[in-house]
mmCIF file of C-alpha atoms in Angstrom:
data_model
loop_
_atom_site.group_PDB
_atom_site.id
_atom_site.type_symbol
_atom_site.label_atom_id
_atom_site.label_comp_id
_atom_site.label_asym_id
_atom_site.label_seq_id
_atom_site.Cartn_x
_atom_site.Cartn_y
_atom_site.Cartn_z
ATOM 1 C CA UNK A 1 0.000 0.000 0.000
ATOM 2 C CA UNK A 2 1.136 3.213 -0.962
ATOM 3 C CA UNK A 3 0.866 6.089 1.770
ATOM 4 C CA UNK A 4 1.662 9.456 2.260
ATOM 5 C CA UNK A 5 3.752 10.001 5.726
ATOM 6 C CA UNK A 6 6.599 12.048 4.476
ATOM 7 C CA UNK A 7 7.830 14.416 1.653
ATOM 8 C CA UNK A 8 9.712 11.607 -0.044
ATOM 9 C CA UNK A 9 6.566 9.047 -0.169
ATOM 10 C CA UNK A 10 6.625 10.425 -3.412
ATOM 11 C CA UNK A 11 9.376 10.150 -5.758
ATOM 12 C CA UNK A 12 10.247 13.208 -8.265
ATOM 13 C CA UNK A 13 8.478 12.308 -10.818
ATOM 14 C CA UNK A 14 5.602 11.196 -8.783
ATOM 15 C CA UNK A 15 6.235 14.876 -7.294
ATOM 16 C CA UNK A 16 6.001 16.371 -10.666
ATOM 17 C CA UNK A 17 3.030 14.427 -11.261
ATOM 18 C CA UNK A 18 1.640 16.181 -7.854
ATOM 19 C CA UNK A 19 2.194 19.655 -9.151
ATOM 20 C CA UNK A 20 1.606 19.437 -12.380
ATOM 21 C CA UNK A 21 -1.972 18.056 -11.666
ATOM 22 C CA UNK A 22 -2.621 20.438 -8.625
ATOM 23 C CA UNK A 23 -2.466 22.993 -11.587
ATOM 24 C CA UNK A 24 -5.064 21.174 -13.384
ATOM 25 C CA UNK A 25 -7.595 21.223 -10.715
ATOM 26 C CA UNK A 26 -6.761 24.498 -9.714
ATOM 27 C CA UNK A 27 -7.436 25.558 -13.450
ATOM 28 C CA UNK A 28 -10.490 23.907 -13.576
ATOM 29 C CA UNK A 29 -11.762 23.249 -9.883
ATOM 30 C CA UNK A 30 -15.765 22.307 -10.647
ATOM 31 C CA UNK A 31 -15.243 21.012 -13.739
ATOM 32 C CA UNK A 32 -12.471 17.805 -13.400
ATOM 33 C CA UNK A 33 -11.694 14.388 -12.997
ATOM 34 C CA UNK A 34 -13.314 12.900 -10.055
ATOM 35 C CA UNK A 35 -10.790 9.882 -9.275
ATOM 36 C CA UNK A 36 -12.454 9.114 -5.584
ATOM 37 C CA UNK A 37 -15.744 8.945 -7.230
ATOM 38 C CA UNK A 38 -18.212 6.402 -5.054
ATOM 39 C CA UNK A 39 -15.606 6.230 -2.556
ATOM 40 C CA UNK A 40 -15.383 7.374 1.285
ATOM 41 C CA UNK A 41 -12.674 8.813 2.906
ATOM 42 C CA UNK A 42 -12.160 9.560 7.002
ATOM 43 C CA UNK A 43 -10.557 12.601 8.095
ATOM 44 C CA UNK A 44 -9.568 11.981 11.834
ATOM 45 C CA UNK A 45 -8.285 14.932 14.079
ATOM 46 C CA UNK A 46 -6.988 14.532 17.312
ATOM 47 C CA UNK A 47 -5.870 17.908 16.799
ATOM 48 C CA UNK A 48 -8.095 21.662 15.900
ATOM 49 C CA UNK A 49 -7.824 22.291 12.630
ATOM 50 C CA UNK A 50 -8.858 24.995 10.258
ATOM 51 C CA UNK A 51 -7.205 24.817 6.840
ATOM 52 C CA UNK A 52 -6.558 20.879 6.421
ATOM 53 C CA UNK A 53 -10.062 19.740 8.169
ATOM 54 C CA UNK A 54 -11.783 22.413 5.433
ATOM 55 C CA UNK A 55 -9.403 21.311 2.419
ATOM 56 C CA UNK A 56 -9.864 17.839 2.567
ATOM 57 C CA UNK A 57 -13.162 17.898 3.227
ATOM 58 C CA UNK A 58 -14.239 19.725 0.494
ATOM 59 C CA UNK A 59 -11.078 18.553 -1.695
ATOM 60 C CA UNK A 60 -12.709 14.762 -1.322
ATOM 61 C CA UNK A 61 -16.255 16.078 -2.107
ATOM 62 C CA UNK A 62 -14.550 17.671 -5.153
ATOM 63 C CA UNK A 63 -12.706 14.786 -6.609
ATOM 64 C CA UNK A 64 -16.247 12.733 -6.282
ATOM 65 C CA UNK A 65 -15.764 11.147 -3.054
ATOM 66 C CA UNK A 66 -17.898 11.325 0.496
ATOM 67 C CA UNK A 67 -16.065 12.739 3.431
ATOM 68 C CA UNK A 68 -16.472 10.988 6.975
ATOM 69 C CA UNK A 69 -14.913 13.793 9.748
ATOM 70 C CA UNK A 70 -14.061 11.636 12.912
ATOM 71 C CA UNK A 71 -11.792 13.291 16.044
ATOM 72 C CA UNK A 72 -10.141 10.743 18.607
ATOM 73 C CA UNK A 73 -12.377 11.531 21.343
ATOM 74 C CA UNK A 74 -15.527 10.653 19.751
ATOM 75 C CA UNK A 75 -14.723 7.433 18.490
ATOM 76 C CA UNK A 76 -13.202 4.139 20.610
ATOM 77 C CA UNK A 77 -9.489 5.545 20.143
ATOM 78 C CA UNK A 78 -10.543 7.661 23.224
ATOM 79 C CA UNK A 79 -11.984 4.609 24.813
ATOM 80 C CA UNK A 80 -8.501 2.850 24.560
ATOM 81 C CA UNK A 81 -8.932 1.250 21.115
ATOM 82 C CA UNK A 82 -5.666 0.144 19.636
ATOM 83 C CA UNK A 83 -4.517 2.064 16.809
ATOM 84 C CA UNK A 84 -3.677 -1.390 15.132
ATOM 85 C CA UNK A 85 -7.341 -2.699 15.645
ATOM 86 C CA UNK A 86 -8.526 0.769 14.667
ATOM 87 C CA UNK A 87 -6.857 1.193 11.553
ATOM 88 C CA UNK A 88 -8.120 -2.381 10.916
ATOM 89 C CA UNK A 89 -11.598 -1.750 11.437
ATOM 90 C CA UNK A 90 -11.376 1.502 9.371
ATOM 91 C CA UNK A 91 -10.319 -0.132 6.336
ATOM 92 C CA UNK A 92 -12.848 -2.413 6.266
ATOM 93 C CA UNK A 93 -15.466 0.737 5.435
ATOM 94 C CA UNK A 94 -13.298 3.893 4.168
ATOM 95 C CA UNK A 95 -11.401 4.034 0.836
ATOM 96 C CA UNK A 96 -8.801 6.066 2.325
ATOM 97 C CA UNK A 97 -7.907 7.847 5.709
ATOM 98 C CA UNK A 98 -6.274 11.617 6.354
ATOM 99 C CA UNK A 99 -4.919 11.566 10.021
ATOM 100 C CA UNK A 100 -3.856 14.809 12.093
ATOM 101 C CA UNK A 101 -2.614 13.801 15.384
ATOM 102 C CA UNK A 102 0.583 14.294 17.569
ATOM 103 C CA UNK A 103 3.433 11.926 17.681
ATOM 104 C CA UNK A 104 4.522 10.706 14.456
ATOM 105 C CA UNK A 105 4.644 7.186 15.333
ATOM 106 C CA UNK A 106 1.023 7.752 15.816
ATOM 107 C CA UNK A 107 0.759 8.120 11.642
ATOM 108 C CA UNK A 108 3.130 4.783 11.217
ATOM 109 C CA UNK A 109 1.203 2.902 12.905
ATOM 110 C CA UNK A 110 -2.068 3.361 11.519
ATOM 111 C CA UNK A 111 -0.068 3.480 8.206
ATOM 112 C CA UNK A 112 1.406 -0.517 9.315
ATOM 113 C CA UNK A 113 -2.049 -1.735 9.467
ATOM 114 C CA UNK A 114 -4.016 0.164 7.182
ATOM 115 C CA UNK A 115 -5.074 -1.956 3.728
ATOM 116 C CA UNK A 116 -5.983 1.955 2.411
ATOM 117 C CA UNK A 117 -4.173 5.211 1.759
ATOM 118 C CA UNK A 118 -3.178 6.928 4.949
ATOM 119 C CA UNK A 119 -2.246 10.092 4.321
ATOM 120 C CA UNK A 120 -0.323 12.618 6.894
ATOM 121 C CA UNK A 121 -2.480 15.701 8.062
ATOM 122 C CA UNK A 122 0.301 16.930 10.429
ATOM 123 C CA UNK A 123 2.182 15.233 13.140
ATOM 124 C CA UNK A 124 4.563 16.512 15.608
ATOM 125 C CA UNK A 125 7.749 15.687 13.119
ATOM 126 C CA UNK A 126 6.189 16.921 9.953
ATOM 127 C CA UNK A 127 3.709 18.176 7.834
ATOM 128 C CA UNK A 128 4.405 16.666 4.323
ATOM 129 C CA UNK A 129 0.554 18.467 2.690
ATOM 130 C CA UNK A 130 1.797 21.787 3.928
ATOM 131 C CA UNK A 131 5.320 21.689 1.944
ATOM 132 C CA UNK A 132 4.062 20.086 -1.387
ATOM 133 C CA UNK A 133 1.671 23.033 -0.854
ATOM 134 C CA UNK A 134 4.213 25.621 -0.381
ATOM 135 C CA UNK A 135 6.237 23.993 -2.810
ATOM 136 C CA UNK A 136 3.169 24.512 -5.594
ATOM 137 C CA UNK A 137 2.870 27.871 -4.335
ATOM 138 C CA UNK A 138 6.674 28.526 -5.142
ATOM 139 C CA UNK A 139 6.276 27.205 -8.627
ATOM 140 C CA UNK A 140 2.981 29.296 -9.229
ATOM 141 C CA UNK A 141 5.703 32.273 -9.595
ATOM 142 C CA UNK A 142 8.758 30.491 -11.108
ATOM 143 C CA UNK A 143 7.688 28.266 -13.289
ATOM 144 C CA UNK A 144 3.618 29.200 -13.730
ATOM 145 C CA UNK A 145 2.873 26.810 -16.807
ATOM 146 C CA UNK A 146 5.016 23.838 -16.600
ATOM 147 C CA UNK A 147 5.448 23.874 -12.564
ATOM 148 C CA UNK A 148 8.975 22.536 -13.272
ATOM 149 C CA UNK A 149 10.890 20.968 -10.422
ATOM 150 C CA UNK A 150 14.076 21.788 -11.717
ATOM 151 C CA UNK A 151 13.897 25.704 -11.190
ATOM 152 C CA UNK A 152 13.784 25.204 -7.557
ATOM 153 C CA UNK A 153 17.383 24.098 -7.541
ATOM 154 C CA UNK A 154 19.854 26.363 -5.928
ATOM 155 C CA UNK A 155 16.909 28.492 -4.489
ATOM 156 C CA UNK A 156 17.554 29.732 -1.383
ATOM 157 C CA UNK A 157 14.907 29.456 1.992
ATOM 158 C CA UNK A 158 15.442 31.129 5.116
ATOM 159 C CA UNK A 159 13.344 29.874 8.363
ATOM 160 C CA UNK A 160 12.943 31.807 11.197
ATOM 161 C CA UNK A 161 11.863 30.564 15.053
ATOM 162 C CA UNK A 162 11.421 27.252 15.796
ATOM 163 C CA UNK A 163 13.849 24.939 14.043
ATOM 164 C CA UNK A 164 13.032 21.704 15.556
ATOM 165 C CA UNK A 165 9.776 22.220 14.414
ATOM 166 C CA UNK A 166 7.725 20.182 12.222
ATOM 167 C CA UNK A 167 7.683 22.758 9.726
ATOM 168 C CA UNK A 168 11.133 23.352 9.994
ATOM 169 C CA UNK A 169 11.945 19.221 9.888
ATOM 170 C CA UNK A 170 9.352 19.120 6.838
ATOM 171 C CA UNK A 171 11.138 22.591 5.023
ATOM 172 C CA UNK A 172 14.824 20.516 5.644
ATOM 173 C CA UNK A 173 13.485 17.580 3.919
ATOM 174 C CA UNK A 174 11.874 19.178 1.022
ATOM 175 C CA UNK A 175 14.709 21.241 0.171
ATOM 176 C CA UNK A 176 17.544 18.825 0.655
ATOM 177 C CA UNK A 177 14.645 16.763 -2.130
ATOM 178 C CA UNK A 178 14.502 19.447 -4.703
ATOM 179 C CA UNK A 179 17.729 20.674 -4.436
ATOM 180 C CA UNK A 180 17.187 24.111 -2.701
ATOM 181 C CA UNK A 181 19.217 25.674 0.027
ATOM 182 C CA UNK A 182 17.973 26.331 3.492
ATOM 183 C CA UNK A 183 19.405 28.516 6.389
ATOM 184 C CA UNK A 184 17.617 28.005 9.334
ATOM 185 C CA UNK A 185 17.568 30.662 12.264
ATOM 186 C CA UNK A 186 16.622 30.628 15.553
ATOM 187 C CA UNK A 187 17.892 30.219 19.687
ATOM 188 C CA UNK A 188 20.367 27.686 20.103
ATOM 189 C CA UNK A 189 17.612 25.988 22.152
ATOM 190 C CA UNK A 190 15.366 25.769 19.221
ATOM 191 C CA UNK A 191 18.113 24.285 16.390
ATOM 192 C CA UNK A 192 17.284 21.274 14.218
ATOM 193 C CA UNK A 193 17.729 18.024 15.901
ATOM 194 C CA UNK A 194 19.588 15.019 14.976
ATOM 195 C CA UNK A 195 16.407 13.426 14.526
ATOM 196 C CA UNK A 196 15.646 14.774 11.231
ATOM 197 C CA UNK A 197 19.789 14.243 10.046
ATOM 198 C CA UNK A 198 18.819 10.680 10.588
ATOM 199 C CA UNK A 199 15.835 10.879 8.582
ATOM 200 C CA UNK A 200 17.804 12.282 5.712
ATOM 201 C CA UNK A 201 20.528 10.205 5.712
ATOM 202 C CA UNK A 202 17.984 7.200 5.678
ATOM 203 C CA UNK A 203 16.175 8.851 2.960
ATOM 204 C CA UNK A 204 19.987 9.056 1.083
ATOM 205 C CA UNK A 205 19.394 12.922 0.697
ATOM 206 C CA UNK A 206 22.323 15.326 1.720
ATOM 207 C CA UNK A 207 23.042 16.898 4.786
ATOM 208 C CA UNK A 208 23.646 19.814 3.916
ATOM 209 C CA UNK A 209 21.212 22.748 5.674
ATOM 210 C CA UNK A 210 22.836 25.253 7.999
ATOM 211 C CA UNK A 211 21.724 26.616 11.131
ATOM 212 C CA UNK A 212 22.769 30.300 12.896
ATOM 213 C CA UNK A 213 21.446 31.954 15.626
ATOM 214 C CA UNK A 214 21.965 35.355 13.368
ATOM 215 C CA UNK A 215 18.708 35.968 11.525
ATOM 216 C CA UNK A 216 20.590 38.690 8.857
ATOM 217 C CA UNK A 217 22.745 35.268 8.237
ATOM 218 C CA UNK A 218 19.815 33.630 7.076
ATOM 219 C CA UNK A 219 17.870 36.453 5.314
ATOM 220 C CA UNK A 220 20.944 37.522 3.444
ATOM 221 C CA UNK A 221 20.399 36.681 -0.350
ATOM 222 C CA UNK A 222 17.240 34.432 0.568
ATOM 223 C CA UNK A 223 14.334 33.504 -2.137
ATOM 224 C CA UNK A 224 11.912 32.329 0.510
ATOM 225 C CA UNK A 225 11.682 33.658 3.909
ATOM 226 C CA UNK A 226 9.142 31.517 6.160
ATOM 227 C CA UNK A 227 8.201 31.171 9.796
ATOM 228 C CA UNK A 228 5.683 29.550 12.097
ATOM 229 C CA UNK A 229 4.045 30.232 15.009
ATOM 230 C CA UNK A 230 6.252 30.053 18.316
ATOM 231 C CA UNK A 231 4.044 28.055 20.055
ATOM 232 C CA UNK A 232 2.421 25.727 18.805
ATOM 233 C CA UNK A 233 -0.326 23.023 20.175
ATOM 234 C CA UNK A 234 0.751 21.632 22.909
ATOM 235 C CA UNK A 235 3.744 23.926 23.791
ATOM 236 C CA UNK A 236 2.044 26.218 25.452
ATOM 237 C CA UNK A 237 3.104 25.723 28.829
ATOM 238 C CA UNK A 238 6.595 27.504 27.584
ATOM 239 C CA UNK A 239 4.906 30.447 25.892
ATOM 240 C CA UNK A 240 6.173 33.153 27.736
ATOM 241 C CA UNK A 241 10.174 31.777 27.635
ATOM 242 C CA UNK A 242 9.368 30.542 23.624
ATOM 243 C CA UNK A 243 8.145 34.471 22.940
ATOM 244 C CA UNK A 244 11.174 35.866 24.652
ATOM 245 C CA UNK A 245 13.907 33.555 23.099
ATOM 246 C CA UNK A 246 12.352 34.074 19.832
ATOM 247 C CA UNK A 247 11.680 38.138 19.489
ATOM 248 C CA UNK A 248 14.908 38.810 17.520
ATOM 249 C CA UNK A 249 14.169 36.118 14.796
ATOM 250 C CA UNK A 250 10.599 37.867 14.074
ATOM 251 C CA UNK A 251 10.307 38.257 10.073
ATOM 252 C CA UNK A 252 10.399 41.997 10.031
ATOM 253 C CA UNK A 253 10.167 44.608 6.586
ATOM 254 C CA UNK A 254 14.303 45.152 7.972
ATOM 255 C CA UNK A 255 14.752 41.417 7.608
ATOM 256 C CA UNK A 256 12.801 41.250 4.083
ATOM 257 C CA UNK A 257 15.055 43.889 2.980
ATOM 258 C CA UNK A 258 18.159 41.928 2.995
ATOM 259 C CA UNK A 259 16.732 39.111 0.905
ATOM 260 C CA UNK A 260 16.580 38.798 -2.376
ATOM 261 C CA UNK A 261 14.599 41.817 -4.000
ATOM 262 C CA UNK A 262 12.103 39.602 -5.561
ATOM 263 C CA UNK A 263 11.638 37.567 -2.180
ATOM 264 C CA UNK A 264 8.751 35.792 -1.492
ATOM 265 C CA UNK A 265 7.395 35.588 2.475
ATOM 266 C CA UNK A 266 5.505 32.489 3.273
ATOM 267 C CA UNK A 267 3.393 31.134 6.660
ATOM 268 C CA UNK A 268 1.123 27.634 7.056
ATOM 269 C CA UNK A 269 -1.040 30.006 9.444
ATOM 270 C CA UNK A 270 -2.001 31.006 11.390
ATOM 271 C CA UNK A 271 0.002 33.716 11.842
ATOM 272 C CA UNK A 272 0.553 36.199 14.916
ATOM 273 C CA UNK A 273 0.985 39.732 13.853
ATOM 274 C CA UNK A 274 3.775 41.057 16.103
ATOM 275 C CA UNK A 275 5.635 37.762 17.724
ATOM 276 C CA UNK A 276 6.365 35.696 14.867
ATOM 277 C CA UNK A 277 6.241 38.385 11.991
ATOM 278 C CA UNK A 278 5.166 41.673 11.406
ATOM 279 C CA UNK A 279 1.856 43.061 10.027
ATOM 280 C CA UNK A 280 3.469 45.288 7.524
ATOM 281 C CA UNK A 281 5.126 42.431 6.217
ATOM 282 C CA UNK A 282 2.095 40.149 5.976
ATOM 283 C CA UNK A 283 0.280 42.921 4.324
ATOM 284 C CA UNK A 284 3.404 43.474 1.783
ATOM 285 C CA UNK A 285 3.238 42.596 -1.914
ATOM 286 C CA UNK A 286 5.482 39.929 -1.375
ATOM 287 C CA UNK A 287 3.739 37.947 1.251
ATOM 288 C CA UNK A 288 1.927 34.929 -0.392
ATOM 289 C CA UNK A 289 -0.002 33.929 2.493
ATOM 290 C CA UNK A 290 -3.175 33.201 1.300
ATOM 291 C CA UNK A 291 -2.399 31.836 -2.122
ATOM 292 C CA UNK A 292 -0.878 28.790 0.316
ATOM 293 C CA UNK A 293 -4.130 28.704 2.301
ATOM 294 C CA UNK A 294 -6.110 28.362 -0.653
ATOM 295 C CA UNK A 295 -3.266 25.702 -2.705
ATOM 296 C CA UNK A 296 -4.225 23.363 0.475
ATOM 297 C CA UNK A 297 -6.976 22.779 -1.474
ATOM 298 C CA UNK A 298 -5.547 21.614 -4.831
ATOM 299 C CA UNK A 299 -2.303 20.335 -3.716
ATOM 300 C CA UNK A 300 -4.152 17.990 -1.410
ATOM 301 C CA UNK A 301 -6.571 16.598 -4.354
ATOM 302 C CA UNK A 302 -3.316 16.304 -6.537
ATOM 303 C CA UNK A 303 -1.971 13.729 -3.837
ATOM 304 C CA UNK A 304 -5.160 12.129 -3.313
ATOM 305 C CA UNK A 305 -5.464 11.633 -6.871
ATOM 306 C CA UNK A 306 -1.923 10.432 -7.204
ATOM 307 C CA UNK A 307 -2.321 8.076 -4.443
ATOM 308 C CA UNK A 308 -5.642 6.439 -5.690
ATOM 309 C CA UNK A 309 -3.176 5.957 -8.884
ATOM 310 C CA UNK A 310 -0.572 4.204 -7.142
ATOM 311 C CA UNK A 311 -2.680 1.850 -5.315
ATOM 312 C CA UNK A 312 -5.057 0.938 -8.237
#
């Protein structure tokens, strides 16, 4: 069974594939193929959720399918259900499965048993849908008809804040995958762990992103410029010290200007006007927040669609 856990679930070309069809159905949203047609697909949050509960949900609807939205607590997960059993049971009825939760090994597990799809809504390690997102996004204003791959070599990403993040893990990953060059900046607290160097190394990508604690380091000469929130779900018992570590690596208009002139600013949301970046640089021409919001959508029906491929 072919899932979706990580950023290189997919190969390249099935990558390409990914973009090059999110295009399709973002060219032509009402009117297209409808791959998951007569099937149903769960969406199961143990976490809130905004944009990926309202993307999938409509993104299976669009593609022909029948959404099922199921959270941990209301079903016998919260009763002590194995996930094994669970994931059992669930593929015995759905055609596929979209899981949010907290610890990755939450997502493998379901993805061990599960005879469907299982595809990875967010964990605490990474958020896979987010980057092919941003990634489509990117090529929306490099490459706008052929949504090559290739032009994102040698591109250069800057992340700010948390760099042990998910987002930060998934950001490594993707651009040590397309070929891209990341700085990442933040407190020498908050630097990327040697969890996700072992998960490129056993993914035979290069090690090769940097880390400073000097955000002018990382802006300097940067394509991309993205940050998350500081704290997210279930860090908030270390708000106040996460918020004071992290004031000097807020995205500001000063740290835009050393970036590339042409600089794109990017955030999963939601975003916090003042901590994590400023609101005259979310306002600015060059942030692209809301195109990403709304390529959840079609990036999200490219993979389902490439995954109901794989598996037929």
């Amino acid at each position: 069974m072919h899932h979706f856990i990580k950023e290189t679930d997919f190969t390249l070309q099935q990558a390409q594939e990914v973009f090059s069809l999110a295009r399709k159905f973002k060219a032509n949203r009402l009117n297209s193929p409808q791959p998951l047609n007569m099937q149903s697909w769960g969406l199961l949050f143990y976490k809130s959720s905004t944009r990926t509960r309202i993307s999938f949900e409509v993104g299976v609807n669009e593609l022909g399918g029948f959404p099922i939205v199921l959270n941990s607590q209301s079903t016998q997960i919260g009763r002590g259900e194995t996930i094994a059993d669970t994931a059992k049971v669930m593929s015995r009825y759905l055609h596929g499965l979209v899981i949010r939760t907290f610890g990755h090994e939450i997502m493998e597990g379901f993805a061990a048993d599960a005879t469907i799809p299982v595809i990875n809504g967010l964990t605490d390690f990474n958020h896979p849908c987010q980057l092919y997102t941003d990634i489509f996004t990117v090529l929306e204003r490099i490459s706008p008809e052929e949504m090559d791959i290739n032009t994102l070599k040698g591109k250069k990403v800057a992340f700010f804040g948390d760099c042990a993040s998910n987002m930060a893990n998934s950001w490594i990953t993707t651009a040590a995958m397309f070929g891209m060059e990341i700085t990442l900046a933040g407190p020498e607290k908050f630097a990327p762990k040697q969890v996700i160097t072992d998960a490129l190394k056993a993914d035979g990508l290069p090690v090769e992103f940097k880390f400073t604690t000097d955000p002018a380091e990382a802006a300097g000469g940067a394509d991309i410029l993205y940050t998350d929130v500081w704290v997210s779900m279930g860090d908030e018992d270390e708000a106040a010290e996460r918020k004071a570590q992290m004031l000097p690596y807020q995205v500001t208009s000063e740290l835009m200007a050393l970036a590339h002139k042409d600089a794109l600013f990017m955030h999963c949301l939601p975003a916090h006007a003042g901590e994590e970046v400023s609101q005259e640089v979310l306002d600015s021409p060059q942030s692209i927040i809301f195109d990403e919001a709304e390529n959840r959508l079609h990036a999200q029906k490219a993979i389902m669609a490439e995954l109901v491929g794989l598996n037929a």
